[in-house]
């Protein structure tokens, strides 16, 4: 059984490595497309590199050698809805170009990639023309349904959760004590139930919201931890992802609001009549805008800041090389980066915990029923 | 330039707030060590709310 598994694992590894080396070779041929052929050794270029890493992209960029123009990356599928219907191809067809130089033609639709966004060229255009603000003049954005790096990360998180919790659920059919991976997951599930959901939502109603809270908790936690791997995921640092999660929370607490909750929000009892409409406006803004906004900004900013700090500390190798020599700069940046990465492991858990905690707090506010006195 | 000064002010404010929360939590735990878990949870929630405010200001001021 173990031998079979390890054979499978080795086969996958070999497959992955051949893909990497293939694209490494392919990148070497088209270095003429690359505008910036010089080394990343100025602060501006490091900043640009970090900003590029924080954004979503259409391939897994592992590393580049700008002197030889070699890029090592995994391609991901590009799926776009253009003016002439659906087009699908691998992102390797762009040959790592991100400035609109390489134009991919698919059944009469010309597509190009500018700053990680897919553009479609207007009919008759052969090359992208830019105005003085570097906006494309004869191309427009298309509906991009690609499996980007973030989407891929979310799929991985989904599959991991499906396998892990599937195994946990199956374990309970055999007996009360879970086996294998379930032994790790059971205490975490109980932790979310007993420390987060039950005290904040209340004994009677917490069970209804457990599926959502558990999903959000493990989804954020797994994605935060994936962000610490060298593959360069930054899924929970995408504002769209955190915004969606916050909107889910908002919809859940607004649709499950009790009569008392709406009474206290819209027509606060025990307050002079003249103040009630003002309070209603404030409360509504709080529940519809401020609470989801604070949820989404907190997660987004924390993860972005974490990635930024780790990458800046790694960039110290280059920045301090001139002053302190290669060995000292590498040592200092390694120690600092290791320290921050360990803290980031804690932050990864803490942010998942905080998001779930505040979600359950808001849900608890909404479902609470007051004694009438 | 001004946004850097603003960022500094935000960090000062957030630092004062976090220091107050942390200090009060320490005192509370020292007085009632058996309630440490509850105090920690409450501390983290308030810390998160404060942090949300600080990050919101930093992002809006960017």
PDB file of N, CA, C and O in Angstrom, chain A residues 297-298 300-302 305 350-351 353-354 357-358 361, chain B residues 41 44-45 48-53 55-56 59-60:
ATOM      1  N   UNK A 297     -11.100  44.056   4.940  1.00  0.00           N
ATOM      2  CA  UNK A 297      -9.834  44.793   4.950  1.00  0.00           C
ATOM      3  C   UNK A 297      -8.834  44.147   5.896  1.00  0.00           C
ATOM      4  O   UNK A 297      -7.646  44.083   5.606  1.00  0.00           O
ATOM      5  N   UNK A 298      -9.322  43.654   7.036  1.00  0.00           N
ATOM      6  CA  UNK A 298      -8.410  43.076   8.015  1.00  0.00           C
ATOM      7  C   UNK A 298      -7.652  41.894   7.414  1.00  0.00           C
ATOM      8  O   UNK A 298      -6.419  41.833   7.467  1.00  0.00           O
ATOM      9  N   UNK A 300      -7.344  40.977   4.198  1.00  0.00           N
ATOM     10  CA  UNK A 300      -6.566  41.383   3.026  1.00  0.00           C
ATOM     11  C   UNK A 300      -5.273  42.078   3.439  1.00  0.00           C
ATOM     12  O   UNK A 300      -4.174  41.711   3.004  1.00  0.00           O
ATOM     13  N   UNK A 301      -5.395  43.062   4.331  1.00  0.00           N
ATOM     14  CA  UNK A 301      -4.221  43.865   4.686  1.00  0.00           C
ATOM     15  C   UNK A 301      -3.209  43.044   5.465  1.00  0.00           C
ATOM     16  O   UNK A 301      -2.008  43.175   5.257  1.00  0.00           O
ATOM     17  N   UNK A 302      -3.699  42.172   6.353  1.00  0.00           N
ATOM     18  CA  UNK A 302      -2.764  41.355   7.122  1.00  0.00           C
ATOM     19  C   UNK A 302      -1.953  40.448   6.230  1.00  0.00           C
ATOM     20  O   UNK A 302      -0.732  40.336   6.383  1.00  0.00           O
ATOM     21  N   UNK A 305       0.383  42.497   3.938  1.00  0.00           N
ATOM     22  CA  UNK A 305       1.511  43.041   4.698  1.00  0.00           C
ATOM     23  C   UNK A 305       2.505  41.939   5.041  1.00  0.00           C
ATOM     24  O   UNK A 305       3.723  42.140   4.945  1.00  0.00           O
ATOM     25  N   UNK A 350      -4.182  32.973  13.319  1.00  0.00           N
ATOM     26  CA  UNK A 350      -4.876  34.040  14.024  1.00  0.00           C
ATOM     27  C   UNK A 350      -5.901  34.726  13.124  1.00  0.00           C
ATOM     28  O   UNK A 350      -7.011  35.032  13.555  1.00  0.00           O
ATOM     29  N   UNK A 351      -5.545  34.947  11.867  1.00  0.00           N
ATOM     30  CA  UNK A 351      -6.478  35.637  10.973  1.00  0.00           C
ATOM     31  C   UNK A 351      -7.677  34.773  10.649  1.00  0.00           C
ATOM     32  O   UNK A 351      -8.801  35.272  10.562  1.00  0.00           O
ATOM     33  N   UNK A 353      -8.856  32.541  12.644  1.00  0.00           N
ATOM     34  CA  UNK A 353      -9.597  32.556  13.906  1.00  0.00           C
ATOM     35  C   UNK A 353     -10.404  33.842  14.040  1.00  0.00           C
ATOM     36  O   UNK A 353     -11.593  33.824  14.373  1.00  0.00           O
ATOM     37  N   UNK A 354      -9.752  34.982  13.759  1.00  0.00           N
ATOM     38  CA  UNK A 354     -10.414  36.278  13.917  1.00  0.00           C
ATOM     39  C   UNK A 354     -11.586  36.409  12.963  1.00  0.00           C
ATOM     40  O   UNK A 354     -12.662  36.872  13.337  1.00  0.00           O
ATOM     41  N   UNK A 357     -14.296  34.208  14.235  1.00  0.00           N
ATOM     42  CA  UNK A 357     -14.779  34.747  15.499  1.00  0.00           C
ATOM     43  C   UNK A 357     -15.696  35.943  15.269  1.00  0.00           C
ATOM     44  O   UNK A 357     -16.801  36.004  15.812  1.00  0.00           O
ATOM     45  N   UNK A 358     -15.253  36.894  14.435  1.00  0.00           N
ATOM     46  CA  UNK A 358     -16.066  38.087  14.211  1.00  0.00           C
ATOM     47  C   UNK A 358     -17.322  37.744  13.425  1.00  0.00           C
ATOM     48  O   UNK A 358     -18.386  38.301  13.678  1.00  0.00           O
ATOM     49  N   UNK A 361     -19.603  36.415  15.886  1.00  0.00           N
ATOM     50  CA  UNK A 361     -20.055  37.511  16.753  1.00  0.00           C
ATOM     51  C   UNK A 361     -21.188  38.295  16.081  1.00  0.00           C
ATOM     52  O   UNK A 361     -22.216  38.582  16.703  1.00  0.00           O
TER      53      UNK A 361
ATOM     54  N   UNK B  41      -9.193  35.794  24.797  1.00  0.00           N
ATOM     55  CA  UNK B  41     -10.107  35.858  23.649  1.00  0.00           C
ATOM     56  C   UNK B  41     -10.633  37.274  23.457  1.00  0.00           C
ATOM     57  O   UNK B  41     -10.616  37.802  22.344  1.00  0.00           O
ATOM     58  N   UNK B  44      -7.963  39.494  22.066  1.00  0.00           N
ATOM     59  CA  UNK B  44      -7.700  39.312  20.633  1.00  0.00           C
ATOM     60  C   UNK B  44      -8.797  39.966  19.801  1.00  0.00           C
ATOM     61  O   UNK B  44      -8.521  40.598  18.782  1.00  0.00           O
ATOM     62  N   UNK B  45     -10.051  39.868  20.262  1.00  0.00           N
ATOM     63  CA  UNK B  45     -11.148  40.489  19.495  1.00  0.00           C
ATOM     64  C   UNK B  45     -10.953  41.997  19.433  1.00  0.00           C
ATOM     65  O   UNK B  45     -11.045  42.607  18.367  1.00  0.00           O
ATOM     66  N   UNK B  48      -8.184  42.868  17.183  1.00  0.00           N
ATOM     67  CA  UNK B  48      -8.538  42.729  15.770  1.00  0.00           C
ATOM     68  C   UNK B  48      -9.359  43.917  15.297  1.00  0.00           C
ATOM     69  O   UNK B  48      -9.167  44.414  14.184  1.00  0.00           O
ATOM     70  N   UNK B  49     -10.279  44.375  16.161  1.00  0.00           N
ATOM     71  CA  UNK B  49     -11.093  45.531  15.773  1.00  0.00           C
ATOM     72  C   UNK B  49     -10.206  46.754  15.569  1.00  0.00           C
ATOM     73  O   UNK B  49     -10.349  47.498  14.597  1.00  0.00           O
ATOM     74  N   UNK B  50      -9.275  46.926  16.480  1.00  0.00           N
ATOM     75  CA  UNK B  50      -8.349  48.060  16.398  1.00  0.00           C
ATOM     76  C   UNK B  50      -7.498  47.972  15.133  1.00  0.00           C
ATOM     77  O   UNK B  50      -7.301  48.953  14.425  1.00  0.00           O
ATOM     78  N   UNK B  51      -7.036  46.760  14.883  1.00  0.00           N
ATOM     79  CA  UNK B  51      -6.188  46.529  13.721  1.00  0.00           C
ATOM     80  C   UNK B  51      -6.953  46.806  12.428  1.00  0.00           C
ATOM     81  O   UNK B  51      -6.417  47.403  11.491  1.00  0.00           O
ATOM     82  N   UNK B  52      -8.231  46.404  12.418  1.00  0.00           N
ATOM     83  CA  UNK B  52      -9.063  46.683  11.238  1.00  0.00           C
ATOM     84  C   UNK B  52      -9.145  48.174  10.974  1.00  0.00           C
ATOM     85  O   UNK B  52      -9.024  48.637   9.841  1.00  0.00           O
ATOM     86  N   UNK B  53      -9.321  48.934  12.062  1.00  0.00           N
ATOM     87  CA  UNK B  53      -9.398  50.392  11.939  1.00  0.00           C
ATOM     88  C   UNK B  53      -8.085  50.950  11.380  1.00  0.00           C
ATOM     89  O   UNK B  53      -8.068  51.755  10.455  1.00  0.00           O
ATOM     90  N   UNK B  55      -5.681  49.403   9.697  1.00  0.00           N
ATOM     91  CA  UNK B  55      -5.453  49.002   8.310  1.00  0.00           C
ATOM     92  C   UNK B  55      -6.363  49.758   7.358  1.00  0.00           C
ATOM     93  O   UNK B  55      -5.947  50.141   6.263  1.00  0.00           O
ATOM     94  N   UNK B  56      -7.612  49.958   7.804  1.00  0.00           N
ATOM     95  CA  UNK B  56      -8.539  50.727   6.978  1.00  0.00           C
ATOM     96  C   UNK B  56      -7.974  52.110   6.692  1.00  0.00           C
ATOM     97  O   UNK B  56      -7.960  52.577   5.552  1.00  0.00           O
ATOM     98  N   UNK B  59      -4.996  51.923   4.312  1.00  0.00           N
ATOM     99  CA  UNK B  59      -5.340  51.653   2.907  1.00  0.00           C
ATOM    100  C   UNK B  59      -6.020  52.846   2.280  1.00  0.00           C
ATOM    101  O   UNK B  59      -5.729  53.219   1.139  1.00  0.00           O
ATOM    102  N   UNK B  60      -6.930  53.491   3.033  1.00  0.00           N
ATOM    103  CA  UNK B  60      -7.611  54.666   2.484  1.00  0.00           C
ATOM    104  C   UNK B  60      -6.625  55.799   2.242  1.00  0.00           C
ATOM    105  O   UNK B  60      -6.803  56.590   1.321  1.00  0.00           O
TER     106      UNK B  60
END
